[in-house]
Structure formats: structure tokens, C-alpha cells
Short mmCIF file of C-alpha atoms in Angstrom, two decimals:
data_model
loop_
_atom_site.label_atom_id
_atom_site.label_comp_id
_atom_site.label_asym_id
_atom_site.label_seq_id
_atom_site.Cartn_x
_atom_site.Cartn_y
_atom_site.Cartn_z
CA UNK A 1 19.13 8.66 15.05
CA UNK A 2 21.68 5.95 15.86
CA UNK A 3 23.46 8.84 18.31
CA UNK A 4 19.57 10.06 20.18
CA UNK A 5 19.07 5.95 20.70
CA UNK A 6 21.95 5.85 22.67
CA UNK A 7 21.62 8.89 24.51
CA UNK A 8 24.62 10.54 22.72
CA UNK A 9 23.34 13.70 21.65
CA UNK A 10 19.38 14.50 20.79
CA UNK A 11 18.18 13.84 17.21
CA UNK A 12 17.34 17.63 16.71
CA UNK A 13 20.92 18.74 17.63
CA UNK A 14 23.06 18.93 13.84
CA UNK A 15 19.70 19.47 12.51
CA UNK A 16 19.32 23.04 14.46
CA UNK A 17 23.85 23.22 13.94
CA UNK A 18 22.89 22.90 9.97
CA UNK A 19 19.87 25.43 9.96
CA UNK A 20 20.44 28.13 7.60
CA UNK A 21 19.97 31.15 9.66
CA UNK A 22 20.48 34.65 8.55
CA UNK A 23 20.89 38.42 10.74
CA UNK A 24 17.64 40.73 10.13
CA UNK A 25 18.23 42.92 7.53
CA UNK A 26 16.41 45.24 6.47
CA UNK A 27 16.19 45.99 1.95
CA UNK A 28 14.37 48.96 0.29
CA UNK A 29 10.86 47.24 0.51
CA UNK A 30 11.31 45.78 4.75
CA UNK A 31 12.68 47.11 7.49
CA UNK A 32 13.68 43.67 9.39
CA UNK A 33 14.51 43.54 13.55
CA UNK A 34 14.83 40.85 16.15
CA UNK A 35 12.89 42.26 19.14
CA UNK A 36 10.24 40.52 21.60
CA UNK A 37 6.80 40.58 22.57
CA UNK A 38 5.90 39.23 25.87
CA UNK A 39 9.35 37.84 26.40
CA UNK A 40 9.49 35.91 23.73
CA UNK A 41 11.74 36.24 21.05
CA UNK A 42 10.12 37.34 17.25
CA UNK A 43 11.45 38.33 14.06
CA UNK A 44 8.80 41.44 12.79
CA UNK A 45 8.98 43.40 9.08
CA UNK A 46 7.46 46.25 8.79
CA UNK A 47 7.15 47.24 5.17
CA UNK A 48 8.19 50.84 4.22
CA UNK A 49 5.71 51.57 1.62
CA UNK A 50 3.10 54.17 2.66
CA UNK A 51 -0.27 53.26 3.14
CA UNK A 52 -3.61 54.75 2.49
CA UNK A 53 -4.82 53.40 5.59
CA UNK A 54 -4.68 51.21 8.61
CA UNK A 55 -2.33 47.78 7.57
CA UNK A 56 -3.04 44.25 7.73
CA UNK A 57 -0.95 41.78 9.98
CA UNK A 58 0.02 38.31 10.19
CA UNK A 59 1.63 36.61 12.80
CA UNK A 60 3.54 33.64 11.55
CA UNK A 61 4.51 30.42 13.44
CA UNK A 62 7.50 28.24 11.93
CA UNK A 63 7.46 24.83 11.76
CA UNK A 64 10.19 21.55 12.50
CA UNK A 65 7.70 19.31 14.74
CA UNK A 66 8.07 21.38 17.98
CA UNK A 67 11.74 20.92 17.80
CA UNK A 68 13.81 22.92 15.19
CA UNK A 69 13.56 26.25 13.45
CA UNK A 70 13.78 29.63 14.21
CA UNK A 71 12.39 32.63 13.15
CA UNK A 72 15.85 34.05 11.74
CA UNK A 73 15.87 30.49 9.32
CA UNK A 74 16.38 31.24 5.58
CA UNK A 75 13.50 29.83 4.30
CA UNK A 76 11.11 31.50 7.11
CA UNK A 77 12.68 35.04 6.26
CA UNK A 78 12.04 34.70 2.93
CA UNK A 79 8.61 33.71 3.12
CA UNK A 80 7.75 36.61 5.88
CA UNK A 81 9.86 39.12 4.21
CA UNK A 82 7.79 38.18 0.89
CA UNK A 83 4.57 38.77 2.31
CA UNK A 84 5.13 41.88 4.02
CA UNK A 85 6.46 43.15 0.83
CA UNK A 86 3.56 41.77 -1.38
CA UNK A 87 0.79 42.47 1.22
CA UNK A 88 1.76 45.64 2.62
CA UNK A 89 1.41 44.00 5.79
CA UNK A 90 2.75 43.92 9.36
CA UNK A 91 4.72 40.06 9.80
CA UNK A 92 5.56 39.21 13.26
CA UNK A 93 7.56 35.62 12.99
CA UNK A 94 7.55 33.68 16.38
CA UNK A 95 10.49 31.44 17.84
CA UNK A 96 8.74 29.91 20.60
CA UNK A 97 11.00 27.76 22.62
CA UNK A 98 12.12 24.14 21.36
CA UNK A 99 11.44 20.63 22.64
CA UNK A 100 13.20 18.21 23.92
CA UNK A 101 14.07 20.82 26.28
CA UNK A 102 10.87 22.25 26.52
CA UNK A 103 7.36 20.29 26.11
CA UNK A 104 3.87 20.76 25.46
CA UNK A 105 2.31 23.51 26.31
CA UNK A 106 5.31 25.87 26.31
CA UNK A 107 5.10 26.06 22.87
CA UNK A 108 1.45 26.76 22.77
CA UNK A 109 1.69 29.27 25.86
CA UNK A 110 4.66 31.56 23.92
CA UNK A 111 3.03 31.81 20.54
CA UNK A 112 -0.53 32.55 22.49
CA UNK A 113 1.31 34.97 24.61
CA UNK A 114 3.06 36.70 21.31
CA UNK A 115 -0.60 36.87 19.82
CA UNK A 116 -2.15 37.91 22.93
CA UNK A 117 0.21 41.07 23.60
CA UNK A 118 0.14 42.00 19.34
CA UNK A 119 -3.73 42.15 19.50
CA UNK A 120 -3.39 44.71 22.26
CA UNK A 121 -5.36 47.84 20.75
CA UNK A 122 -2.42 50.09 21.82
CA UNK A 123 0.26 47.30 20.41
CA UNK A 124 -1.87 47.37 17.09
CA UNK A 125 -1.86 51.69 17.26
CA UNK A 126 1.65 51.74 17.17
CA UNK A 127 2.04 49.71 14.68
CA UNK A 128 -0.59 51.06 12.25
CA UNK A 129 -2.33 47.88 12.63
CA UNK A 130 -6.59 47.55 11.68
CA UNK A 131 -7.78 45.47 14.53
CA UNK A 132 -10.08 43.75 12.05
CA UNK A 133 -7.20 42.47 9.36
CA UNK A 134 -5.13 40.39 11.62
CA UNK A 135 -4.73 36.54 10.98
CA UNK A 136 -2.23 33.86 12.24
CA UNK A 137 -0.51 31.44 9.82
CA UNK A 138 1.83 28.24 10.41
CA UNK A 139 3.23 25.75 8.19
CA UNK A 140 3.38 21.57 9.92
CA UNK A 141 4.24 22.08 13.52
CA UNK A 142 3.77 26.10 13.32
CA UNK A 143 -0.04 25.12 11.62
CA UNK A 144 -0.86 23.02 14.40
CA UNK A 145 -0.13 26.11 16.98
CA UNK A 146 -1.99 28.41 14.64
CA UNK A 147 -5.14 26.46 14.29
CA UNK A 148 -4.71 25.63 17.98
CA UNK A 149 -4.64 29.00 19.32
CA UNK A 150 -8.21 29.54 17.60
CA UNK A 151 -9.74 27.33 20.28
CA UNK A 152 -9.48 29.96 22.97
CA UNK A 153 -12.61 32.26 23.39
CA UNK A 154 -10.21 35.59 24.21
CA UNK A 155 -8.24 35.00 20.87
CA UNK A 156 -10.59 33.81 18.19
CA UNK A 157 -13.13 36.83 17.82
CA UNK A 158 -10.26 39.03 17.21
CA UNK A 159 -8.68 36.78 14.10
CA UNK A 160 -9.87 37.28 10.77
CA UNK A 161 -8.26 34.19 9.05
CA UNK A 162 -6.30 31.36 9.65
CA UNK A 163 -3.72 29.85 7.23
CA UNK A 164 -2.34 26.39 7.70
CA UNK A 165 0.42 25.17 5.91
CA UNK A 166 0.30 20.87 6.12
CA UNK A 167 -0.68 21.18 9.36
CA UNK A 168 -0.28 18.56 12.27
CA UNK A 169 -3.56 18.12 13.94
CA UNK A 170 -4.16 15.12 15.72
CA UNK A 171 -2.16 12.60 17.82
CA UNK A 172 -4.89 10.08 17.52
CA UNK A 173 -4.51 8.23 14.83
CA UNK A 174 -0.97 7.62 13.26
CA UNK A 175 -2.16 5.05 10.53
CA UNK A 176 -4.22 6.97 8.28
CA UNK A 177 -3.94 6.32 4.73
CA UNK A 178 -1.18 9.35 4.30
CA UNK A 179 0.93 7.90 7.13
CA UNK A 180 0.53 4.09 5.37
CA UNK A 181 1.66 5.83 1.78
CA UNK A 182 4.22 7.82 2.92
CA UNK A 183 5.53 5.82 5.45
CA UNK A 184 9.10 6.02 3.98
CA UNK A 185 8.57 9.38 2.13
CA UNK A 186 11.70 12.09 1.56
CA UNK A 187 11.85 14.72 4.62
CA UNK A 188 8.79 13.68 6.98
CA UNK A 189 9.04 9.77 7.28
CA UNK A 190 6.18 8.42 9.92
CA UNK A 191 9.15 7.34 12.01
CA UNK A 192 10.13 10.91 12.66
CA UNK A 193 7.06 12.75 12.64
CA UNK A 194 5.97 9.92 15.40
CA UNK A 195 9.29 11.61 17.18
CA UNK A 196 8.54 14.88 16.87
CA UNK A 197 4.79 14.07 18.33
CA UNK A 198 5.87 12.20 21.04
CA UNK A 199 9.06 14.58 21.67
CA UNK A 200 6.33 17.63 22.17
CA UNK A 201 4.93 15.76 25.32
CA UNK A 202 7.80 13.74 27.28
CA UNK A 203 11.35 12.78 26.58
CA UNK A 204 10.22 8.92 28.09
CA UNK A 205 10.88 6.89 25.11
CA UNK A 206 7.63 4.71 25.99
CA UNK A 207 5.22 7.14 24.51
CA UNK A 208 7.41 7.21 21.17
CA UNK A 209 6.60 3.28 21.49
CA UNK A 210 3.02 3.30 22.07
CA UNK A 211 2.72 5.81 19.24
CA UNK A 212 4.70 4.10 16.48
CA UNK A 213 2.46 1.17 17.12
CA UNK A 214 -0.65 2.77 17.26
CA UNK A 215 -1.55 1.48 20.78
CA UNK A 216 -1.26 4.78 22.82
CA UNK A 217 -5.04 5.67 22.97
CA UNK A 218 -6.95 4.32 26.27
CA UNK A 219 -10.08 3.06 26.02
CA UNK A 220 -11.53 5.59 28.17
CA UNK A 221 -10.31 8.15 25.58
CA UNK A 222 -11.99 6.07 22.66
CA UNK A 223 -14.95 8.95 22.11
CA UNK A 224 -12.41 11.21 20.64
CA UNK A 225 -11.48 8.81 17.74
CA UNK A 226 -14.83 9.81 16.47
CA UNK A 227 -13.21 13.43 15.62
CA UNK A 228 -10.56 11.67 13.22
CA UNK A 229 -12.19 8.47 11.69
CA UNK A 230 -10.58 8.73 8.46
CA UNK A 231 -13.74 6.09 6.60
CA UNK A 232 -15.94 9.35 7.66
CA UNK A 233 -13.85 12.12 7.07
CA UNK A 234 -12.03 11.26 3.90
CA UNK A 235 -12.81 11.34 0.36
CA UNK A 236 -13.43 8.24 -0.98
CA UNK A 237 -10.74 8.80 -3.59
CA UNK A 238 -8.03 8.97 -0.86
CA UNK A 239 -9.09 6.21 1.01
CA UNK A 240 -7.90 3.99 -1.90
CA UNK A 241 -8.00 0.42 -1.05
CA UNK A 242 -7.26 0.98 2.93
CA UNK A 243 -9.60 -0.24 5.40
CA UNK A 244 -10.58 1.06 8.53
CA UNK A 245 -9.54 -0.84 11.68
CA UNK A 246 -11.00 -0.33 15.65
CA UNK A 247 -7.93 1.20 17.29
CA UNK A 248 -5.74 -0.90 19.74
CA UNK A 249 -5.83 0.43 22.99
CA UNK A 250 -3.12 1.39 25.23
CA UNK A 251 -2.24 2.15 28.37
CA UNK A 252 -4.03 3.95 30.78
CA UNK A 253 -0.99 5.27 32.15
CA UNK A 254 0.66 6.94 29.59
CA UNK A 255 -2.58 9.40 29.33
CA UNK A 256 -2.43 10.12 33.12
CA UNK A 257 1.25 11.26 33.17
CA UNK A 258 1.39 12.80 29.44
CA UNK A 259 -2.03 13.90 29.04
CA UNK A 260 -0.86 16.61 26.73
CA UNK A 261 -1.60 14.51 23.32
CA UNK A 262 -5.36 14.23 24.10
CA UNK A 263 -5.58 17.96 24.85
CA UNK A 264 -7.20 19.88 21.89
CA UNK A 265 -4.39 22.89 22.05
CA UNK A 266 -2.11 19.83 20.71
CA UNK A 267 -4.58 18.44 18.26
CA UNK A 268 -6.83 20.72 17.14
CA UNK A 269 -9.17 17.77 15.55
CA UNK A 270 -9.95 17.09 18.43
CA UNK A 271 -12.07 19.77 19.33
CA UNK A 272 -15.81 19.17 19.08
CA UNK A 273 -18.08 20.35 16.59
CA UNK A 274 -19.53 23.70 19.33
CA UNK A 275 -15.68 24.62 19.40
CA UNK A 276 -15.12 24.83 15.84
CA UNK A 277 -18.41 26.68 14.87
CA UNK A 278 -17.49 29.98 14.58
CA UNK A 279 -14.04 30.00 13.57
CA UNK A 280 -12.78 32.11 11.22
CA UNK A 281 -11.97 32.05 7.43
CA UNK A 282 -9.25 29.22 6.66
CA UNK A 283 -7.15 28.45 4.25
CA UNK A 284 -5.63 24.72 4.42
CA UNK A 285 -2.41 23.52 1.97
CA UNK A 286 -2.39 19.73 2.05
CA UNK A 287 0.49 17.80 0.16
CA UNK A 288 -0.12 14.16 -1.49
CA UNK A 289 2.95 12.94 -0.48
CA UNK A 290 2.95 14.08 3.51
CA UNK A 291 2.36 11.91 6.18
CA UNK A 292 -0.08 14.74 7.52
CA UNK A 293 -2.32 14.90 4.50
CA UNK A 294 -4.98 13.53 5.89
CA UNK A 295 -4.60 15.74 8.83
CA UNK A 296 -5.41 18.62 6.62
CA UNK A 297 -8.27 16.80 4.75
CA UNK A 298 -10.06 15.64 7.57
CA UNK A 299 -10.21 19.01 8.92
CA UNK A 300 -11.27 20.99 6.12
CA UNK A 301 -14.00 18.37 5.99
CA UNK A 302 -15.23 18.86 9.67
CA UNK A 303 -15.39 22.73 9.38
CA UNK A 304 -17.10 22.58 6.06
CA UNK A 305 -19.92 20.66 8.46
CA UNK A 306 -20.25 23.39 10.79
CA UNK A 307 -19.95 25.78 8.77
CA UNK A 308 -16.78 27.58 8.77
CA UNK A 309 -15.77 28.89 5.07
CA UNK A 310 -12.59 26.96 4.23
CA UNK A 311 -10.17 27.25 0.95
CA UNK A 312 -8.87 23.76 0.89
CA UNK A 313 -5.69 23.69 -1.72
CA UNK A 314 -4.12 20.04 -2.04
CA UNK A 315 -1.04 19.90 -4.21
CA UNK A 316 -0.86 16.72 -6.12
CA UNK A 317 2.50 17.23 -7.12
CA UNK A 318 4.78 17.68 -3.94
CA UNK A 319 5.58 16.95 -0.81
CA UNK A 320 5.83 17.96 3.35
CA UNK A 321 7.60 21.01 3.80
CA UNK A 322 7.71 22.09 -0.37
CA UNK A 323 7.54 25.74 0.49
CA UNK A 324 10.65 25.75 2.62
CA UNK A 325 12.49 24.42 -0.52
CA UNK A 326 11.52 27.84 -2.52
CA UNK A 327 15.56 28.43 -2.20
CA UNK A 328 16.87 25.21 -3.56
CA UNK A 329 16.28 25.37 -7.61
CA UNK A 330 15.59 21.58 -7.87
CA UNK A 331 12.51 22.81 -6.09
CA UNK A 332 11.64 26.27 -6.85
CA UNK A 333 8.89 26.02 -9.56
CA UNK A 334 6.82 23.95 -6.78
CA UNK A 335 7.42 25.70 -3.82
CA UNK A 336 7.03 29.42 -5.74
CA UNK A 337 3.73 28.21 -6.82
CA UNK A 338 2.48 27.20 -3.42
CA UNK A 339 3.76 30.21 -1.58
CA UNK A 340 1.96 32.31 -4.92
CA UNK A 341 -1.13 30.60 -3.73
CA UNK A 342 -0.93 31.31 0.23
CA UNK A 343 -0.07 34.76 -0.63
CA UNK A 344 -2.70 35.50 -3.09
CA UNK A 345 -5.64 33.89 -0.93
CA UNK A 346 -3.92 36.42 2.38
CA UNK A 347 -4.42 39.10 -0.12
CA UNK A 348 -8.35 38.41 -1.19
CA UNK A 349 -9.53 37.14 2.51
CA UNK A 350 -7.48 39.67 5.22
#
């Protein structure tokens, strides 16, 4: 942190040196290879069982707040090797490209143009693919693309599900209860998530400012707070003893040159009530101690309203990013239960 303050080397740098990646290979279940779709680079495993009939798909986004990961990561091959092995299913894993050298919406525009070219009819033929099984999934920063993506009218009549993994939804708000509680919490503190968010949009280190201390919203954007007011949203057993406070507002500037954080394709709360009707089947995995817990709450809440049918699971017991840790023993009890979970509702709803 000490070295990105100074302008030594970016914050995201040994983290990405550090990543645990691994070659595709294939096993006697999953036939693994790096290849792309629409120029983008993806990971897909195809499983090798036979099949009675036409296969589901999933097309997987990986998280690390816009700025780390990759497909090829241990944890990420794990998870997608698991599921095509478990579901029978088609997994295409997406590395989209990376901020701080790339901002919002590159991200969004590679994983829609990955998902765009799969749900070609003669992209799904050759891959043995039913048209009407296919859903995207994406755990924190790969959540928010996923649920994002299912604002656009050419993509969302063509997914079945959606499965968000303590997803990052809004940019509004970065005081909610969670981010008060877990302020200081192991592996997401606010101070870096408030990074990563402000990373996505602009390297100017005045946004990261205005966002730590909550005064980046202008007033003329203060109809949209209605979308994440946590007193409405929340259930009154996590709302604790917190109290809901009228936003500062910021600078009108700041909006005009990075208007990318009140854009609904980087904060999918923010879409209104028409855009949400109609989405389809979700499955949202909170954590209690996660900065962007209430992200997940609040938006299970607001498609309950307009009827979308939403699995809400909130683990009690762990913490941002627990399914990643599946690998590390200290951690595997947790994390294999969650991934159990995600797996088993794929298997009942796709």
C-alpha cells in the first residue's frame, strides 16, 4: 500500500506475482484448454462423460475487485473444473482484462462479449449446448459483472439463472452496516474494497477520496440512493443499532468525468424496479463478515418485490472470498460447504 501511495509500483502488482496459477489440464472426468471467444481470453472444460442429451452451461466470471485473478488461478480451476464434473456441464471461465490498466467498462464489454458470442445458436451446436440451460455465475467483483450483464435486453431472455457469489453491487453507499462491522475485517477491509471500486473507474486518487469518505454522490444524483437505503432494504436484525444518515454530497465534478460508478452495468442496484422485473432465477451467497453483505441482502430484497424468484443463502459463519479458501485446510470445511451449496442449487434450477 505504502509502495501504490508513492507511485512505486500499483497495489495489485505482488498480489497478481503471488497468484497461484496452474496450466489447463485436462483429468479423466475434464478435458481443460485455454482458448478465446471473441478475443478474449477463457479457460472452458468440457466434461467427457456422455450425455443423454443436450448439456447445460455456465459461464463463470472470477473475482479480485476488477483488478486481480485469472481464469487459470487455483482456486477458480478448481471450482469450474468441479462443476463441470458434478453438473455434466459446459464451464467457460472468463479473464477479462484488469484495472488499473484498464477501467470500467472494459471489463463489462469482454465478459458481455464472451457471453454474447457463447449464446450464438451455432457456438451452443458445437458444443452440445441446450439454448435453454445456460446461466452466468461470479463470485465479488466477477458477481457484480454477472448480475450486471442481466440488464441488457439482447442477453437476459436467453439466461436461465444467475448465481452471485458476495457480489459487489453498488457504489452508492460505502457505510452500510456491513462496511461499519467489517471495516477492519481479514481479506476485504473497506479500505481496499473502496480501492478496488474506485480503481474500476479512474486511476485519479480523488475519487478513492471522495469514496472513503462517503462524499462522492452529487446531489443531482441523490434519486438513486433510493435503490440502496439500507433502513428500507435491510432486515431489521442486521441493521443492529446503526442509524441511517442523509448522504453527504460531493462533487459535481467527479460524476461528469468518472460517470462510470453511477452507471447500472457497475452497480447493478441501481437499476430500477422495470429493469429488474423479469430477470431470471437467482441464487445470492452473502457472508456475515464481508463488507458487501449488505450488497447481497439489499438485492435479494428488491427482486423479491418485483418478483423475481431468488435463493438467498447467508453464511453466518465466514467471511468475503470463503470459497476461494476451499484449498487451504484451515478453511476447507467452510468453503466445501458453500461451494456444496452453489453447486447443488446449479443442479436443481439450470
Amino acid at each position: 500500500e505504502v509502495a501504490d501511495q508513492l507511485g512505486l509500483s500499483s497495489y495489485t502488482e505482488p498480489l497478481m506475482a503471488t497468484a497461484d496459477y496452474v496450466a489447463p489440464t485436462s483429468d479423466e472426468n475434464v478435458t481443460v484448454t485455454d482458448t478465446e471467444f471473441s478475443e478474449v481470453p477463457v479457460r472452458l472444460y468440457l466434461p467427457r462423460k456422455g450425455s443423454d442429451g443436450l448439456r447445460r452451461a455456465v459461464v463463470y466470471f472470477h473475482g479480485g475487485g476488477w483488478s486481480l485473478g485469472h481464469a487459470g488461478m487455483k482456486s477458480y480451476d478448481h471450482l469450474n473444473r468441479w462443476t463441470a464434473n458434478r453438473l455434466n456441464a459446459v464451464v467457460v471461465s472468463v479473464s477479462y482484462r484488469l484495472a488499473p490498466k484498464y477501467h470500467f467498462p472494459v471489463q463489462f464489454e469482454d465478459v458481455y462479449s464472451v457471453t454474447k458470442f457463447f449464446l450464438q445458436s451455432s457456438v451452443l451446436s458445437q458444443y452440445e449446448v441446450d439454448p435453454d440451460r445456460v446461466c452466468v455465475a461470479g463470485d465479488s467483483a466477477g458477481g457484480n459483472l454477472a448480475a450486471a450483464l442481466l440488464k441488457d435486453p439482447e442477453v437476459k431472455p436467453k439466461l436461465k439463472a444467475q448465481a452471485l457469489l458476495y457480489p459487489a453491487l453498488q457504489t452508492l453507499d460505502l457505510n452500510l452496516p456491513s462496511y461499519q462491522e467489517n471495516e477492519n475485517r481479514f481479506f476485504l477491509p473497506k479500505w481496499l474494497m473502496v480501492k478496488f471500486w474506485s480503481q474500476y473507474f479512474t486511476s485519479d486518487s480523488s475519487l478513492r477520496k471522495a469514496m472513503a469518505s462517503n462524499t462522492h454522490v452529487p446531489v443531482e444524483s441523490s434519486h438513486l440512493l433510493q435503490f440502496v437505503n439500507w433502513s428500507n432494504l435491510l432486515p431489521e436484525e442486521m441493521k443492529k443499532d446503526h442509524v441511517y444518515a442523509s448522504s453527504t454530497y460531493g462533487s459535481s465534478e467527479l460524476a461528469r468525468k468518472y460517470p462510470g460508478f453511477l452507471d447500472p452495468r457497475a452497480a447493478p442496484l441501481l437499476a430500477s424496479d422495470a429493469q429488474l422485473r423479469g430477470l431470471p432465477l437467482t441464487y445470492i451467497l452473502t457472508c456475515e463478515y464481508d463488507v458487501l453483505r449488505d450488497d447481497g441482502v439489499m438485492y435479494a430484497q428488491r427482486l423479491r418485490v418485483v418478483g423475481v424468484p431468488v435463493t438467498h443463502d447467508h453464511a453466518k459463519d465466514t467471511f468475503h472470498g470463503a470459497m476461494a479458501f476451499v484449498l487451504d485446510p484451515a478453511a476447507l470445511a467452510v468453503g466445501q460447504r458453500l461451494m456444496n451449496r452453489y453447486i447443488e442449487w446449479l443442479n436443481e434450477n439450470l
